PDB file of C-alpha atoms and ligand atoms in Angstrom:
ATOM      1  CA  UNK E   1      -7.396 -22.074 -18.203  1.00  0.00           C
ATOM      2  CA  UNK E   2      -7.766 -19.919 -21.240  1.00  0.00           C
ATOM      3  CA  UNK E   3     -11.301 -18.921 -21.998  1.00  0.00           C
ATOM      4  CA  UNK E   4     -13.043 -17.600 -25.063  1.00  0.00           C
ATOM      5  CA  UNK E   5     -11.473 -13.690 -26.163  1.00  0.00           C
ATOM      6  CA  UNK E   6      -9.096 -14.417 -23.430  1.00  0.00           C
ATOM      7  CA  UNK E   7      -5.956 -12.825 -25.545  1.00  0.00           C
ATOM      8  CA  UNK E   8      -3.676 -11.551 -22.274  1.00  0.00           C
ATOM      9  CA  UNK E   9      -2.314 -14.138 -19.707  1.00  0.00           C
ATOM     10  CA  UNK E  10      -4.272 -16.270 -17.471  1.00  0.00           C
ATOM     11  CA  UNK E  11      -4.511 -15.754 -14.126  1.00  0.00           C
ATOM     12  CA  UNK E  12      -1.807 -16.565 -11.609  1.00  0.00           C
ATOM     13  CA  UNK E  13      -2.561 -19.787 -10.045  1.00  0.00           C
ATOM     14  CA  UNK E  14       1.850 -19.464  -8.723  1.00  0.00           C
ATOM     15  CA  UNK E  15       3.759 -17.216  -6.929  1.00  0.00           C
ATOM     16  CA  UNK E  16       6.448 -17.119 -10.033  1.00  0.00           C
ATOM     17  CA  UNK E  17       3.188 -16.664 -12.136  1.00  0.00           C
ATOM     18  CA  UNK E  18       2.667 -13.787 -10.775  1.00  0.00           C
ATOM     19  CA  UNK E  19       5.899 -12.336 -10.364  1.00  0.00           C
ATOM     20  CA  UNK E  20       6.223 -13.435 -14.074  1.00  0.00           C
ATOM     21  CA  UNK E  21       2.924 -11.323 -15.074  1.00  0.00           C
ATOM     22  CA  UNK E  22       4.354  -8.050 -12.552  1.00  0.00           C
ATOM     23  CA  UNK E  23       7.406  -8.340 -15.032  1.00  0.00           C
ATOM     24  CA  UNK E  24       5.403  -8.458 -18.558  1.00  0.00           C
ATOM     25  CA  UNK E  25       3.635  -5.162 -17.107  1.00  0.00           C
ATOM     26  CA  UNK E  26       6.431  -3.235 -16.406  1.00  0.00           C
ATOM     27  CA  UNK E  27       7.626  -4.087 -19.835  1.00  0.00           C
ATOM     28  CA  UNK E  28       4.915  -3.151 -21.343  1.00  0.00           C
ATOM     29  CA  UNK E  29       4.878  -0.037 -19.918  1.00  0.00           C
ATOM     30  CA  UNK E  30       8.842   1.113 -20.678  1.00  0.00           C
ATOM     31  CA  UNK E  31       7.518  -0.125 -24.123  1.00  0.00           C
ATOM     32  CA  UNK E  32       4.456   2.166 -24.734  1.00  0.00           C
ATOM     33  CA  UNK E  33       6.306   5.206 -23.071  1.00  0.00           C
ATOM     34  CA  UNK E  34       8.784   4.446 -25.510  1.00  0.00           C
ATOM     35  CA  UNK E  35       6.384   3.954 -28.601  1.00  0.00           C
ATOM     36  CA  UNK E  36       4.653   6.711 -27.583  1.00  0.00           C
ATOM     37  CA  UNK E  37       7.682   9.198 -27.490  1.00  0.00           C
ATOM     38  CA  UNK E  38       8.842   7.901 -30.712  1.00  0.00           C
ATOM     39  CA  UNK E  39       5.663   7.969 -32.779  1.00  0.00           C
ATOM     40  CA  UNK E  40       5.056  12.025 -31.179  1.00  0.00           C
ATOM     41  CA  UNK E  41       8.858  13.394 -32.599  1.00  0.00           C
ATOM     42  CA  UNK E  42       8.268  11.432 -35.826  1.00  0.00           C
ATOM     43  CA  UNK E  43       4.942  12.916 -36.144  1.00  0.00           C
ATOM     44  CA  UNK E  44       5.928  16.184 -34.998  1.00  0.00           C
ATOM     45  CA  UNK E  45       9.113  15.956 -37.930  1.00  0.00           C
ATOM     46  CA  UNK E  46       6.750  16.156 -40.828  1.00  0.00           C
ATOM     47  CA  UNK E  47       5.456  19.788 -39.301  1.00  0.00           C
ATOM     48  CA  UNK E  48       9.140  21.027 -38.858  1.00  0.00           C
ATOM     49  CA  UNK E  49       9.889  24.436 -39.809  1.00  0.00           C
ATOM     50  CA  UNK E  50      13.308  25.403 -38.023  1.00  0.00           C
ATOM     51  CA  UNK E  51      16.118  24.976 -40.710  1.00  0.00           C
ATOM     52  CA  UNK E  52      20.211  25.942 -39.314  1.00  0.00           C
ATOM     53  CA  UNK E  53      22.313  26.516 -42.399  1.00  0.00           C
ATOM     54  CA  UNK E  54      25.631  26.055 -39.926  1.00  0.00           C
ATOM     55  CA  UNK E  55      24.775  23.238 -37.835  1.00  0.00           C
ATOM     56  CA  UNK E  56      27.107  20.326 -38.146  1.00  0.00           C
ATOM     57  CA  UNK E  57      26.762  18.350 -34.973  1.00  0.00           C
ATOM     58  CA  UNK E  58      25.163  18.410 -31.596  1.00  0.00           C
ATOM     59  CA  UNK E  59      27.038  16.354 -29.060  1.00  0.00           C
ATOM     60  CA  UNK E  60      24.711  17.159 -26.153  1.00  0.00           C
ATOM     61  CA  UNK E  61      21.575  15.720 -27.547  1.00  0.00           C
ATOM     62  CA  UNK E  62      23.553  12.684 -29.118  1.00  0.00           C
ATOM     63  CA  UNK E  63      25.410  11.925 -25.512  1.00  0.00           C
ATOM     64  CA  UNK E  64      21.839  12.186 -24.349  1.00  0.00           C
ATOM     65  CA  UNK E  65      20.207   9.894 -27.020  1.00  0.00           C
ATOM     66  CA  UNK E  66      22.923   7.236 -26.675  1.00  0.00           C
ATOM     67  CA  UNK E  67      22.944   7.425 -22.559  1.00  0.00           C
ATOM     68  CA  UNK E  68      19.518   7.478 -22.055  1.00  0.00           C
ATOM     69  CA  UNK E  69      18.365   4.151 -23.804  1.00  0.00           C
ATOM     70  CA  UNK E  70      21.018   2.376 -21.801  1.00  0.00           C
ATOM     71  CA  UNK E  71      19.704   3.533 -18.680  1.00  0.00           C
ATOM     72  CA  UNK E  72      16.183   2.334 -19.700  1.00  0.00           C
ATOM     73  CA  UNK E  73      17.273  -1.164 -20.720  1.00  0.00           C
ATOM     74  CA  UNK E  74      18.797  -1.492 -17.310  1.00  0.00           C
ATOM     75  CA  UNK E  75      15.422  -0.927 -15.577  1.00  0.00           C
ATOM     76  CA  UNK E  76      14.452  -4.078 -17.769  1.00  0.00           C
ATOM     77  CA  UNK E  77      17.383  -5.830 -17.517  1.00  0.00           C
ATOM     78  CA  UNK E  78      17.996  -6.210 -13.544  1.00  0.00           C
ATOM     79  CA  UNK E  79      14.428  -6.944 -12.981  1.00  0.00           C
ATOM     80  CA  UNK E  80      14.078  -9.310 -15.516  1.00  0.00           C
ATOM     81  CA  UNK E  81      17.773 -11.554 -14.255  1.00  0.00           C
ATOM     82  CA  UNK E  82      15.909 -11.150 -11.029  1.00  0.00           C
ATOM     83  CA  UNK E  83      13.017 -12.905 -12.505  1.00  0.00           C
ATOM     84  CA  UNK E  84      15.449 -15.954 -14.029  1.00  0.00           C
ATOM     85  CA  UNK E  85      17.238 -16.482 -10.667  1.00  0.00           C
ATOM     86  CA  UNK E  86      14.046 -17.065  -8.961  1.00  0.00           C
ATOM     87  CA  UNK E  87      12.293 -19.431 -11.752  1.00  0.00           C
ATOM     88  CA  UNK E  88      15.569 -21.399 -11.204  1.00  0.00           C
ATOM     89  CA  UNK E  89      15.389 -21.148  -7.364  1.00  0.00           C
ATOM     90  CA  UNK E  90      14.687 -25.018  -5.975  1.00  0.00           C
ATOM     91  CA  UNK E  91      13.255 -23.854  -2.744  1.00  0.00           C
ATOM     92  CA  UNK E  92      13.108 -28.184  -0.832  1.00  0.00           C
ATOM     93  CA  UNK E  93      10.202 -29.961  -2.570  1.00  0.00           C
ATOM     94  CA  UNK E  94       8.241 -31.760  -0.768  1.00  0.00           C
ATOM     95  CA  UNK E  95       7.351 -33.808  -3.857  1.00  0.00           C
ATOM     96  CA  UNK E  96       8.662 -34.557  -7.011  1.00  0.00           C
ATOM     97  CA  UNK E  97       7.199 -35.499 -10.179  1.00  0.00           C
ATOM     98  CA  UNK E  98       8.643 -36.754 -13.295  1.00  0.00           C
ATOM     99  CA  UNK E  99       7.042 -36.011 -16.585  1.00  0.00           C
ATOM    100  CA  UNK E 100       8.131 -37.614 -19.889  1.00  0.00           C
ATOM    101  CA  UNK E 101       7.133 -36.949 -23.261  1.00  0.00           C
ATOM    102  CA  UNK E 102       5.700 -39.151 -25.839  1.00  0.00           C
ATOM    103  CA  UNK E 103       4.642 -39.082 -29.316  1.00  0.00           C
ATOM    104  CA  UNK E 104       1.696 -37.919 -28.743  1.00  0.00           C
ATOM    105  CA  UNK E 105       1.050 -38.225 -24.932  1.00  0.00           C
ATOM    106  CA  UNK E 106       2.585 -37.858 -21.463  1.00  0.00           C
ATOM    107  CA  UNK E 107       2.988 -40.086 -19.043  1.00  0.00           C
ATOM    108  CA  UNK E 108       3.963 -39.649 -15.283  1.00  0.00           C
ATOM    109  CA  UNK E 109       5.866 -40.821 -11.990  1.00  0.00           C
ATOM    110  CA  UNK E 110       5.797 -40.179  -8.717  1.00  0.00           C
ATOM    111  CA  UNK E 111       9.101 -41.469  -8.011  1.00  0.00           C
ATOM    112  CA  UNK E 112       8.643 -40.653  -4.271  1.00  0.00           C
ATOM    113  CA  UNK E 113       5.372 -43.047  -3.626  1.00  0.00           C
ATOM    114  CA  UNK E 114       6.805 -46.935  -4.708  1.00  0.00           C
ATOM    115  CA  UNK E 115       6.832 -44.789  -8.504  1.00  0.00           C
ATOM    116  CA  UNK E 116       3.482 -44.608  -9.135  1.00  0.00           C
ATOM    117  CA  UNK E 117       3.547 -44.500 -12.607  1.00  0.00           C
ATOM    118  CA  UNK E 118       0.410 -43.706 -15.354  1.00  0.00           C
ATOM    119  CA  UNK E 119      -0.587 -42.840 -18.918  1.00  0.00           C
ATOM    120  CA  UNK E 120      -2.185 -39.368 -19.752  1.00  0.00           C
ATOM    121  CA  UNK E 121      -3.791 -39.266 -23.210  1.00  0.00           C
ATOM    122  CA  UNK E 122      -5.885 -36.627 -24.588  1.00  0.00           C
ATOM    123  CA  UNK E 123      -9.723 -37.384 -24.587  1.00  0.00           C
ATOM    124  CA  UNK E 124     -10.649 -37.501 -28.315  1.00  0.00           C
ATOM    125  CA  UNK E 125     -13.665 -35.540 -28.948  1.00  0.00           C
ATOM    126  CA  UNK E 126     -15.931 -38.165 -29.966  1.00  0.00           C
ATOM    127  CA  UNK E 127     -15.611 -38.993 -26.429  1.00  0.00           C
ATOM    128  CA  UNK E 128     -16.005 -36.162 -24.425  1.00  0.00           C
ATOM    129  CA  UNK E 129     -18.226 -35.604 -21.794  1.00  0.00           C
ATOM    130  CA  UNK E 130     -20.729 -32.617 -22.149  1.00  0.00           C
ATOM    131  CA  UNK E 131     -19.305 -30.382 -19.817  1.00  0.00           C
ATOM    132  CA  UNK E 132     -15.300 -31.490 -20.891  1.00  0.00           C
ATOM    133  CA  UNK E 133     -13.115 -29.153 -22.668  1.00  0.00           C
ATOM    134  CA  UNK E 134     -11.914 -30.333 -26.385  1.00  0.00           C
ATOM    135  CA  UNK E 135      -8.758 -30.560 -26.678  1.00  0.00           C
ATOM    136  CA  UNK E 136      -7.628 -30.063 -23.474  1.00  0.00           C
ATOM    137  CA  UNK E 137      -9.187 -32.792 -21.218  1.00  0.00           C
ATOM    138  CA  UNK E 138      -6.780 -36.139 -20.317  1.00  0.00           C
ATOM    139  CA  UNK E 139      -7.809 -39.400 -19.266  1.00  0.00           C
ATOM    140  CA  UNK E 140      -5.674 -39.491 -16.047  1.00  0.00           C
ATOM    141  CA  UNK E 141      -4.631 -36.069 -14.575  1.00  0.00           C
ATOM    142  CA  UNK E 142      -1.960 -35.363 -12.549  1.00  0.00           C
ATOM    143  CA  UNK E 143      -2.946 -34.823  -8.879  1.00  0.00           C
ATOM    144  CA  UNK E 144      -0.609 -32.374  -6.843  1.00  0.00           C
ATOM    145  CA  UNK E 145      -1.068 -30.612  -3.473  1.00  0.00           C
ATOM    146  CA  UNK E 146      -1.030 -27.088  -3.399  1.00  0.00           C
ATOM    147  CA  UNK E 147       0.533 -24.887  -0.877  1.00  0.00           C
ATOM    148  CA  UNK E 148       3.452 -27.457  -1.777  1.00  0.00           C
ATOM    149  CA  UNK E 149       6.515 -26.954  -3.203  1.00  0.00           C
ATOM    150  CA  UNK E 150       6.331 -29.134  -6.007  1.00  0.00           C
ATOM    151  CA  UNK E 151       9.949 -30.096  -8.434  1.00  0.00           C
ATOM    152  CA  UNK E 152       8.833 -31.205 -11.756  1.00  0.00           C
ATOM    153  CA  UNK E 153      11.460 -33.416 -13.487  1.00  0.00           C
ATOM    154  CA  UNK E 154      10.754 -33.415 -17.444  1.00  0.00           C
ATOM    155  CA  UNK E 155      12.317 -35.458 -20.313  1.00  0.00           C
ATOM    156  CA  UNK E 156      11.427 -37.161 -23.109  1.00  0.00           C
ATOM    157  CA  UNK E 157      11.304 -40.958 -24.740  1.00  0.00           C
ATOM    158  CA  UNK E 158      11.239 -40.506 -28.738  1.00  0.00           C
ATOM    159  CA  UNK E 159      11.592 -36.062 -29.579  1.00  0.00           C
ATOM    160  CA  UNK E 160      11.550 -32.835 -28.238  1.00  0.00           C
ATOM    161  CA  UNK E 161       8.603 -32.141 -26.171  1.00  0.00           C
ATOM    162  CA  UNK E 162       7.559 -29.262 -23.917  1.00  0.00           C
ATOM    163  CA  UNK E 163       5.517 -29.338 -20.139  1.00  0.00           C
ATOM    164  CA  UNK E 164       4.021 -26.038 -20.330  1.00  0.00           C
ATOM    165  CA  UNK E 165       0.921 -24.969 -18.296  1.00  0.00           C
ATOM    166  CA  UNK E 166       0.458 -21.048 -18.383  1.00  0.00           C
ATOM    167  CA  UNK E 167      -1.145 -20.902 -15.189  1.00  0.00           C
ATOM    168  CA  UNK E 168       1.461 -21.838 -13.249  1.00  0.00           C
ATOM    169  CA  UNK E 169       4.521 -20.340 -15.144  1.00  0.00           C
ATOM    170  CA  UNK E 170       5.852 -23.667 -16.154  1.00  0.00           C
ATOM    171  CA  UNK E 171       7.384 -24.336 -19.177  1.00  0.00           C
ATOM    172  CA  UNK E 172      10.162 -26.954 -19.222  1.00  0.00           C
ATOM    173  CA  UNK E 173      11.571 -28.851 -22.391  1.00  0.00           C
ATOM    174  CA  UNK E 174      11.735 -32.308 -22.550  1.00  0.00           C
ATOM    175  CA  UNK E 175      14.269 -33.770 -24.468  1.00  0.00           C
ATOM    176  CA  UNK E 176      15.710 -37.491 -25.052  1.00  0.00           C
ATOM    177  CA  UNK E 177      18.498 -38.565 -22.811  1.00  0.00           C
ATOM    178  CA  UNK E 178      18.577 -35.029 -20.441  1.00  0.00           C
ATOM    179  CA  UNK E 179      16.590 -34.796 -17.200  1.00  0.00           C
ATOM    180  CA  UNK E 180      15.238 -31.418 -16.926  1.00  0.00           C
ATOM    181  CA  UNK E 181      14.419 -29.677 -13.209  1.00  0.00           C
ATOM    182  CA  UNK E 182      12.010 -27.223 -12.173  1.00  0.00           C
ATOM    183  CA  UNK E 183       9.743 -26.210  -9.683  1.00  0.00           C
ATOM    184  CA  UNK E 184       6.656 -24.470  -8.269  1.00  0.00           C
ATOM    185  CA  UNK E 185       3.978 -23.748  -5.644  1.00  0.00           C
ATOM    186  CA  UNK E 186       0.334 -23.917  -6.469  1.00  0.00           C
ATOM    187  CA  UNK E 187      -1.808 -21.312  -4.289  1.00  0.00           C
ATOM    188  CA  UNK E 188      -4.771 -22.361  -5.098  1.00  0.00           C
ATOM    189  CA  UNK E 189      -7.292 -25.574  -5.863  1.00  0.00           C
ATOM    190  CA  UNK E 190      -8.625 -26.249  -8.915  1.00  0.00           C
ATOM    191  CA  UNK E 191      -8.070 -27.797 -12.713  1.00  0.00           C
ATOM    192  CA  UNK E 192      -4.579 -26.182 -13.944  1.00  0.00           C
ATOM    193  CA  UNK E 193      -4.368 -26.787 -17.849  1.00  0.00           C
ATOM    194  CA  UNK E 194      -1.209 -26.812 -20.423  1.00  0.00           C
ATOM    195  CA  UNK E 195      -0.102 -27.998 -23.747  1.00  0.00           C
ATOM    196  CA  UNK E 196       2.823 -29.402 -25.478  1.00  0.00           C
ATOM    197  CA  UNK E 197       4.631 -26.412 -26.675  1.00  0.00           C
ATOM    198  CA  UNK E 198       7.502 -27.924 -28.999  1.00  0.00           C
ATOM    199  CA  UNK E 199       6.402 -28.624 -32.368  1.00  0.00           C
ATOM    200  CA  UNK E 200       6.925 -32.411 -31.897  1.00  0.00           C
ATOM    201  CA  UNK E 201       4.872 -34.290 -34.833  1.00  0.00           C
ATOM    202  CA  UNK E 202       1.754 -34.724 -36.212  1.00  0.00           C
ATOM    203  CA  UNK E 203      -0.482 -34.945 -33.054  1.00  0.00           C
ATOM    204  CA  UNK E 204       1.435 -32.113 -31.046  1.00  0.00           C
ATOM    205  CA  UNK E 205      -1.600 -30.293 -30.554  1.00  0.00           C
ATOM    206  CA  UNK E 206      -3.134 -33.435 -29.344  1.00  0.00           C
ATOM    207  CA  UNK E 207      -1.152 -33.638 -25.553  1.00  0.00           C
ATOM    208  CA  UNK E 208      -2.572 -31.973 -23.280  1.00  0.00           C
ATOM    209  CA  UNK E 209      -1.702 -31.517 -19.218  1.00  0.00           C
ATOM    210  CA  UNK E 210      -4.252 -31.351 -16.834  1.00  0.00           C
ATOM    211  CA  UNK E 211      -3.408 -30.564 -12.996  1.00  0.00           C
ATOM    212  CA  UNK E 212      -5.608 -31.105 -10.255  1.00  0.00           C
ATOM    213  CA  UNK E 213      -4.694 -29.259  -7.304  1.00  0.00           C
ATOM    214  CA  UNK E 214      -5.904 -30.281  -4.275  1.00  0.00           C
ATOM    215  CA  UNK E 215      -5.265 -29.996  -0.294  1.00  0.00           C
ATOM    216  CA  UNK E 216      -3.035 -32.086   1.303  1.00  0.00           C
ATOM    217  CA  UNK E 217      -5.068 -34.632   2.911  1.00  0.00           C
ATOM    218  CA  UNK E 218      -6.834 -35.073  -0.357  1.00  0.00           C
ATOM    219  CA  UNK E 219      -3.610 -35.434  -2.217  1.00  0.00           C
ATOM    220  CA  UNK E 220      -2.225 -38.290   0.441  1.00  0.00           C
ATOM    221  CA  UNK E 221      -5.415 -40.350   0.340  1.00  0.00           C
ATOM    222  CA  UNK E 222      -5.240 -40.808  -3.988  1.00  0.00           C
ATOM    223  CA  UNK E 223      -1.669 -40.843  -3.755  1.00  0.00           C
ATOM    224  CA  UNK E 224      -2.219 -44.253  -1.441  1.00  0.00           C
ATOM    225  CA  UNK E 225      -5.046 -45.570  -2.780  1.00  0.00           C
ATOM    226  CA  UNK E 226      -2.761 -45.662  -5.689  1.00  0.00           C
ATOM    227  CA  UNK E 227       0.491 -47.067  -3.873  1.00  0.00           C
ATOM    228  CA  UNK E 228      -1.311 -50.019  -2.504  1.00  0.00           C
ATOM    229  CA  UNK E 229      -3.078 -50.863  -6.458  1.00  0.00           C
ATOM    230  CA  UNK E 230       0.138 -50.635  -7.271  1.00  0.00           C
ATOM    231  CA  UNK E 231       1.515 -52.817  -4.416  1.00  0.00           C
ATOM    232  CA  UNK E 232      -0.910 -55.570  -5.777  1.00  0.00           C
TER     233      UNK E 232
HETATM  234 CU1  CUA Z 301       4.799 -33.027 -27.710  1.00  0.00          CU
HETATM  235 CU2  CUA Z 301       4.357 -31.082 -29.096  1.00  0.00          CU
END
């Protein structure tokens, strides 16, 4: 989750995450080099003194200067197809969950366990706990093992929404009448948070996600305490 002054990305809590964060570095660093190069000659222009009353072209340095940014937008461009092969990889889930978007909340199967099926609405503020997080919290989270490969199936029941938590490097549209796919692997236990991130009406900013990763064993137990409420 995103903490105060926290203006970079959150930490990994995926193994795409982090190959997702490896990528944004390596950008960032063809991009300063770059800025950095650029800002020096036009800064070193305004100081020019050499003046050639006979020079018409130079085809060396314009082969160079046309040649040369090609080659570096390769070094971005492999790496980052690389990147969108891998996000797209479905690597056998062991359990898929569906996620559909509504105005203004989410609501959840697990179409694997008899489709356990629930609500998730944003705790309004006026109702938060002390130590919640406004905004953010949900009144039913998602529970998910981690060390799983997880496929997340998103769509939507009135407009365009989007399942987006940062933490993972999720961030899936879901739309009316298509059934979008995706999937990851969380490393790690803890509360994973996201947002809607389609502009989706006048409570968009009022759907939260909240993931609660968990070990196995944990995650079978509330998966069939669940199964058997909903046997009854
Ligand atoms: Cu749903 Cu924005």
């Amino acid at each position: 989750m995103s903490t105060w002054a926290n203006l970079g990305l959150q930490d990994s809590a995926s193994p795409l995450m982090e190959q997702l964060i490896f990528f944004h570095d390596h950008a960032l660093l063809i991009l300063v080099m770059i800025t950095v190069l650029v800002g020096y000659l036009m800064f070193m222009l305004f100081f020019n003194s050499y003046i050639n009353r006979f020079l018409l072209h130079g085809q060396l340095i314009e082969m160079i200067w046309t040649i040369l940014p090609a080659i570096i937008l390769l070094f971005i461009a492999l790496p980052s197809l690389r990147l969108l092969y891998l996000l797209d990889e479905i690597n056998e889930p062991s359990v898929t969950l569906k996620s559909i978007g509504h105005q203004w909340y989410w609501s959840y199967e697990y179409s694997d366990f008899n489709n356990v099926e629930f609500d998730s609405y944003m705790i309004p503020t006026n109702e938060l706990a002390n130590d919640g997080f406004r905004l953010l919290d949900v009144d039913n989270r998602i529970v998910l093992p981690m060390n799983s490969q997880i496929r997340i199936l998103v769509t939507a029941a009135d407009v365009i929404h989007s399942w987006t938590v940062p933490a993972l490097g999720v961030k899936v549209d879901g739309t009316p009448g298509r059934l979008n796919q995706t999937n990851f692997f969380i490393n790690r236990p803890g509360l994973f948070y996201g947002q809607c991130s389609e502009i989706c009406g006048a409570n968009h900013s009022f759907m939260p996600i909240v993931i609660e990763s968990v070990p196995v064993n944990y995650f079978i137990k509330w998966i069939s305490n669940n199964v058997n409420s909903s046997l009854d």
